[in-house]
CSV table of C-alpha atoms in Angstrom, one decimal:
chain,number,residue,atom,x,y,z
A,1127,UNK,CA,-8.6,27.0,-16.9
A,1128,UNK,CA,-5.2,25.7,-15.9
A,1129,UNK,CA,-6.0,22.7,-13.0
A,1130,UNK,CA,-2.3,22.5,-12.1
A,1131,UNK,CA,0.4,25.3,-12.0
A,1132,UNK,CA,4.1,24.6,-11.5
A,1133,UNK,CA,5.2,28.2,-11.0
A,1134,UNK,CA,9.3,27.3,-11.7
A,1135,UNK,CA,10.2,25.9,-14.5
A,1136,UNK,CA,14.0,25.2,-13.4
A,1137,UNK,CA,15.5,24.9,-10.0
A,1138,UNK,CA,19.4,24.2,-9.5
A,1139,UNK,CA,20.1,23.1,-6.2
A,1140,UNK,CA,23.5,21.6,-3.9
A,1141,UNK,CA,24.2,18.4,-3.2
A,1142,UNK,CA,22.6,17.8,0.3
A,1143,UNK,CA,20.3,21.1,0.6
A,1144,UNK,CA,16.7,20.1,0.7
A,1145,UNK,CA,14.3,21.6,-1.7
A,1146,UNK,CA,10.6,22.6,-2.1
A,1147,UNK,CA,9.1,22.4,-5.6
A,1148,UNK,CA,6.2,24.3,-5.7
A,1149,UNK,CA,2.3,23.3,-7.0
A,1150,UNK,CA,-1.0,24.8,-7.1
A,1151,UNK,CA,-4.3,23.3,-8.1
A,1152,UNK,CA,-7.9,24.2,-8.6
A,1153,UNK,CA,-11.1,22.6,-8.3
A,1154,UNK,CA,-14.7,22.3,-6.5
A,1155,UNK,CA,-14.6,18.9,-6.4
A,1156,UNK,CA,-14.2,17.8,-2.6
A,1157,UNK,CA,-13.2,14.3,-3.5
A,1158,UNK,CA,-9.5,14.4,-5.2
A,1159,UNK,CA,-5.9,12.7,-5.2
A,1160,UNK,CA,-2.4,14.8,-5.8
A,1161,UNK,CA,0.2,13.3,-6.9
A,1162,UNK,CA,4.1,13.7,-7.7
A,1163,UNK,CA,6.0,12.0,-10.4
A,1164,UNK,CA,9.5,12.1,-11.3
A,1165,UNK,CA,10.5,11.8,-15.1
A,1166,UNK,CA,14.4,11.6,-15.3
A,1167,UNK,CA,16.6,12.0,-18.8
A,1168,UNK,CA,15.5,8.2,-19.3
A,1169,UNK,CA,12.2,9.4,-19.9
A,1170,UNK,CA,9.7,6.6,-17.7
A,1171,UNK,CA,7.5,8.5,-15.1
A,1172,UNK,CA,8.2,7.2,-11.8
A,1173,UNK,CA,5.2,7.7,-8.9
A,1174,UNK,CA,6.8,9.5,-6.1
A,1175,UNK,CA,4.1,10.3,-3.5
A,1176,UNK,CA,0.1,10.9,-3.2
A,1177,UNK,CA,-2.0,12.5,-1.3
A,1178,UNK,CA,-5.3,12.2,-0.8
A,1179,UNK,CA,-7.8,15.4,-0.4
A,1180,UNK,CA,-9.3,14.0,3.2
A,1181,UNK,CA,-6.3,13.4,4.6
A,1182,UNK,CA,-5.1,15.1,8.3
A,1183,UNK,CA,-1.6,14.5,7.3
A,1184,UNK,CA,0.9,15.1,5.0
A,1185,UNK,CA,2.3,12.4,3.2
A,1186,UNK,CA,5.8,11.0,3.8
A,1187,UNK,CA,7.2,8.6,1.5
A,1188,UNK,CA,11.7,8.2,2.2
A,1189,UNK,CA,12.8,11.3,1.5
A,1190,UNK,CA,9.7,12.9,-0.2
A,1191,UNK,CA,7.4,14.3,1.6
A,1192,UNK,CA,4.1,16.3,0.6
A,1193,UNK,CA,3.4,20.3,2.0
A,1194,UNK,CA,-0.1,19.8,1.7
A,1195,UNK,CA,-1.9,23.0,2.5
A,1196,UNK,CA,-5.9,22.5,1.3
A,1197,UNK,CA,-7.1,26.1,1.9
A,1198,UNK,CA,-4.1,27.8,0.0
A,1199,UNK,CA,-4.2,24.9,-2.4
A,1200,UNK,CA,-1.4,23.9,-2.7
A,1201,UNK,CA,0.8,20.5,-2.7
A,1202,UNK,CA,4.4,21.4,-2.3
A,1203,UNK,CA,7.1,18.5,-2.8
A,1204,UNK,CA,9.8,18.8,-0.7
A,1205,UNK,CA,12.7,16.5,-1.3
A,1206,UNK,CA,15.2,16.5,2.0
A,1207,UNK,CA,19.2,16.0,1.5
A,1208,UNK,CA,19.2,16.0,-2.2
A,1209,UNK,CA,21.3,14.0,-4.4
A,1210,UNK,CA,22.7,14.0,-8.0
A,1211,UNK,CA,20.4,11.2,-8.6
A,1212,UNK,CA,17.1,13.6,-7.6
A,1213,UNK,CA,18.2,15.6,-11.2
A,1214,UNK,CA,15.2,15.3,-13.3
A,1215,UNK,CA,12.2,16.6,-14.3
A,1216,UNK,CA,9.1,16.7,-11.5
A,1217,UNK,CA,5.7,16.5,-12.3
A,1218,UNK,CA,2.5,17.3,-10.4
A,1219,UNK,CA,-0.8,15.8,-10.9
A,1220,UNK,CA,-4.4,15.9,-9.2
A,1221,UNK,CA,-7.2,13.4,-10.2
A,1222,UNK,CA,-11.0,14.3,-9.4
A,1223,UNK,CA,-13.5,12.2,-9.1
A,1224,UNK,CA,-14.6,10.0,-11.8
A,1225,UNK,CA,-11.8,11.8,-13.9
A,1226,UNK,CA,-8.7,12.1,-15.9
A,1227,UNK,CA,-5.4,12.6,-14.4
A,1228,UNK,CA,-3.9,16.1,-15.4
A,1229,UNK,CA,-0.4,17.5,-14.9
A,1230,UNK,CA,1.1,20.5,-14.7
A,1231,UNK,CA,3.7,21.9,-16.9
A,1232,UNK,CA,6.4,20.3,-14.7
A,1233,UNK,CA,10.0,21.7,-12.9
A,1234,UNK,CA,13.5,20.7,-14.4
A,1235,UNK,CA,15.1,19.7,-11.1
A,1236,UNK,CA,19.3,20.1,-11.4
A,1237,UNK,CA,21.5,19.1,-8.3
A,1238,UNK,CA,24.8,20.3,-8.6
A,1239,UNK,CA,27.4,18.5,-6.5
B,320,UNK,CA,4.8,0.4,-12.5
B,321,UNK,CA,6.9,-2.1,-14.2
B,322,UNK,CA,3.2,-3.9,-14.7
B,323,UNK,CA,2.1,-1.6,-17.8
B,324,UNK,CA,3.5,-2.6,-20.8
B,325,UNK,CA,3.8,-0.2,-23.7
B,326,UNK,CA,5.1,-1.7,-27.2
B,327,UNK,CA,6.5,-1.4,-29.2
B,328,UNK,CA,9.2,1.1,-27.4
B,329,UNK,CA,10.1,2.8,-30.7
B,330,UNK,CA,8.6,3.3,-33.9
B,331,UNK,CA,9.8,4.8,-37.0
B,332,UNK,CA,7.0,5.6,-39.4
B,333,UNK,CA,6.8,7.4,-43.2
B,334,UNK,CA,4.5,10.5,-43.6
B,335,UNK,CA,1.0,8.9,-44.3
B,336,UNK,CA,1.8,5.6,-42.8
B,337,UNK,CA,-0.7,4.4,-39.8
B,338,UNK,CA,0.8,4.0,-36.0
B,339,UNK,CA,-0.4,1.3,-33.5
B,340,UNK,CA,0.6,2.0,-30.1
B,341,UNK,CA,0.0,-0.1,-27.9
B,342,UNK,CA,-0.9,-0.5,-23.9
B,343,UNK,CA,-1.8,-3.3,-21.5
B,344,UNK,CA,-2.4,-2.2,-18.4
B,345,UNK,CA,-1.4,-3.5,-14.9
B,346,UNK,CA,-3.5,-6.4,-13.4
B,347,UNK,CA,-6.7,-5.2,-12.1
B,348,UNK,CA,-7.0,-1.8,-13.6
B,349,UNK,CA,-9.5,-1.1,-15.3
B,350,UNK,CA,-8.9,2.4,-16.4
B,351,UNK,CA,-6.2,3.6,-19.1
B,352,UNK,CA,-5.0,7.1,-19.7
B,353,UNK,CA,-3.0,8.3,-23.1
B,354,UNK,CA,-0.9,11.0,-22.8
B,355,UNK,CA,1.6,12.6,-25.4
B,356,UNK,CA,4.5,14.5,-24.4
B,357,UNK,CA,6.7,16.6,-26.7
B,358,UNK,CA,10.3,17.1,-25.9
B,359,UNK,CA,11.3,19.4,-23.4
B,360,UNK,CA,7.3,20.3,-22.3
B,361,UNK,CA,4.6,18.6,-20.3
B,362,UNK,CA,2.4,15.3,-20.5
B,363,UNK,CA,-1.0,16.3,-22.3
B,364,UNK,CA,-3.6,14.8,-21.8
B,365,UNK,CA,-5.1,12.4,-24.9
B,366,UNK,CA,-7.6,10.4,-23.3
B,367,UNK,CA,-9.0,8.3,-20.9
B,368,UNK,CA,-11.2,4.9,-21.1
B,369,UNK,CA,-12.5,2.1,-19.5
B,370,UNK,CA,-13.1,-1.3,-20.9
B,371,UNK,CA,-15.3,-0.6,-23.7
B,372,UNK,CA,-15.7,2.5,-22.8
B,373,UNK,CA,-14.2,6.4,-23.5
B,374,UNK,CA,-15.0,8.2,-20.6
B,375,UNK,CA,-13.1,11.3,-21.9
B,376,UNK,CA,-11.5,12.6,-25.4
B,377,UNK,CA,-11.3,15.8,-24.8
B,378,UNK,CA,-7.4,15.6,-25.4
B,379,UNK,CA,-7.7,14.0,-28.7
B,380,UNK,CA,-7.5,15.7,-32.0
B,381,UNK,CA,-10.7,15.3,-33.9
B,382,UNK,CA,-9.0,13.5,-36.8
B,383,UNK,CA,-6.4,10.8,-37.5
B,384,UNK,CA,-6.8,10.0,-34.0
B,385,UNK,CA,-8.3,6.7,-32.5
B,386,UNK,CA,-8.4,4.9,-29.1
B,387,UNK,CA,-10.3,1.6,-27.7
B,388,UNK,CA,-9.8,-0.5,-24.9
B,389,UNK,CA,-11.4,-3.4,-26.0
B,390,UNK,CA,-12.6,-6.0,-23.3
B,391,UNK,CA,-10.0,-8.4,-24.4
B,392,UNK,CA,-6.5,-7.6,-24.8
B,393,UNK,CA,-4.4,-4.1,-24.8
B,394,UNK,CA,-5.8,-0.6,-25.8
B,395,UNK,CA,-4.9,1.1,-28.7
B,396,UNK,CA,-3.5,4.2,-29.6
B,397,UNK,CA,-4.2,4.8,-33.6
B,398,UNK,CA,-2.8,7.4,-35.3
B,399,UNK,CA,-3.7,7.6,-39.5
B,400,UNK,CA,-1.3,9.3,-41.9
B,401,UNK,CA,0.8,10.1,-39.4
B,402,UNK,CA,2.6,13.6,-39.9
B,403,UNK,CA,6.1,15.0,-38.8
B,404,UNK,CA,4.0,16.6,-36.0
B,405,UNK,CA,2.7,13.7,-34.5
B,406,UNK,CA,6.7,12.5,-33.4
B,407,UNK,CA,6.4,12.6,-29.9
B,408,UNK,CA,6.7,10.3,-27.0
B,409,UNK,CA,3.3,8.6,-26.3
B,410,UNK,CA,2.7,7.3,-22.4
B,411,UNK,CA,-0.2,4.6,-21.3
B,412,UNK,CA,-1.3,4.7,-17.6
B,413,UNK,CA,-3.5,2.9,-15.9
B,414,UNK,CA,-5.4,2.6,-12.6
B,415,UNK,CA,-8.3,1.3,-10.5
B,416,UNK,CA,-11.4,3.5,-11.1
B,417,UNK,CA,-11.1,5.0,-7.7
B,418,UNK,CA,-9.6,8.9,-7.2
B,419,UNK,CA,-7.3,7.8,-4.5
B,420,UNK,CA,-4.8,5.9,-5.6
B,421,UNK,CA,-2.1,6.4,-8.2
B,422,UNK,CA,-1.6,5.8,-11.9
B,423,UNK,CA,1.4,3.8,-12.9
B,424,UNK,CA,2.8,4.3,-16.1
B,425,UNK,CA,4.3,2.4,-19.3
B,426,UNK,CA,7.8,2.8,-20.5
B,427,UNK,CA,6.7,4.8,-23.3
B,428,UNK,CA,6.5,5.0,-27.1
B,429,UNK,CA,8.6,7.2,-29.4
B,430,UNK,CA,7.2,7.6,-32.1
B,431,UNK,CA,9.7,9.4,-34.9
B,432,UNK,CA,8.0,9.9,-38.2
B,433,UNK,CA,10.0,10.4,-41.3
């Protein structure tokens, strides 16, 4: 069963507009970290922003900030006044327990100026 | 997540030729991930160990592939008689053993095999 679900595989966004990038998860496990990672054409994976399962709030981390949402689960990044530098591809990831990190298929993120 | 260091960054290998890839994680962590990534698709997952220790393979394939983290120095990634299909981009992580904080990655290794 698919853990992680990135429903759009391409987004194309302006210059300045804020957008949400969409993620679902699934699991039992009450103990568990999201996270986002950014992969541009360069190919490292850059750490954007976690969030932790017990948490009250949503993360905020600059511009990034996490639509957490535990009973529909899911962990939205939303990314405010975009910029041609934000043009990459986004990953979401959620770690259980005493487990491995697993990502989802990813979002192609294209900011057009 | 300058701290893990993949090497070597690129590596050019004949069919039936063996691959090293190597990882040393950051300072502290204890944990190291593998993951492969084709182009244009997701990171899948390989596997995931601890100092002499796998904790999970579920990711690799049941032959040519090898891993160890040994107590001293990096883990390896070992790939025998590499085939066309194995050219992919191969990614270390690596973390404390705790769920709630981040793994950093490596740079990467592309591995092209000719």
């Amino acid at each position: 069963a698919q853990k992680i679900t990135q429903t759009q595989p391409g987004m194309f966004v302006q210059e300045k507009e804020a957008v949400t990038l969409d993620c679902t998860y699934d699991t039992s496990d009450p103990s568990y970290g999201l996270f986002w990672y950014k992969q541009p054409s360069s190919g490292e994976m850059i750490f954007l922003i976690y969030q932790g399962s017990y948490d009250q709030q949503n993360a905020t981390e600059g511009r990034y900030s996490l639509n957490f949402q535990k009973a529909r689960k899911s962990a939205n990044l939303v990314i405010s006044a975009s910029q041609l530098g934000d043009s990459a591809m986004y990953f979401c990831a959620m770690r259980e327990r005493a487990q491995k990190l697993v990502f989802g298929q990813g979002t192609r993120l294209t900011i057009n100026p | 997540n300058a701290g893990v260091m993949q090497n070597p960054r690129h590596l050019v290998r004949r069919r039936g030729q063996e691959a090293r890839l190597r990882c040393s994680p950051m300072k502290g962590h204890s944990h190291v991930y593998w993951y492969r990534q084709l182009p244009e698709e997701g990171l899948k997952f390989m596997v995931y160990l601890q100092k002499e220790n796998i904790i999970d393979e579920s990711g690799m394939p049941k032959e040519r592939f090898s891993a160890e983290f040994p107590k001293e120095g990096p883990s390896i990634l070992r790939i025998q008689q590499v085939v066309r299909g194995d050219s992919a981009a191969y990614f270390c992580a690596s973390s404390p053993p705790t769920v709630h904080t981040e793994a950093f990655f490596g740079q990467g290794t592309r591995l092209t095999v000719v």
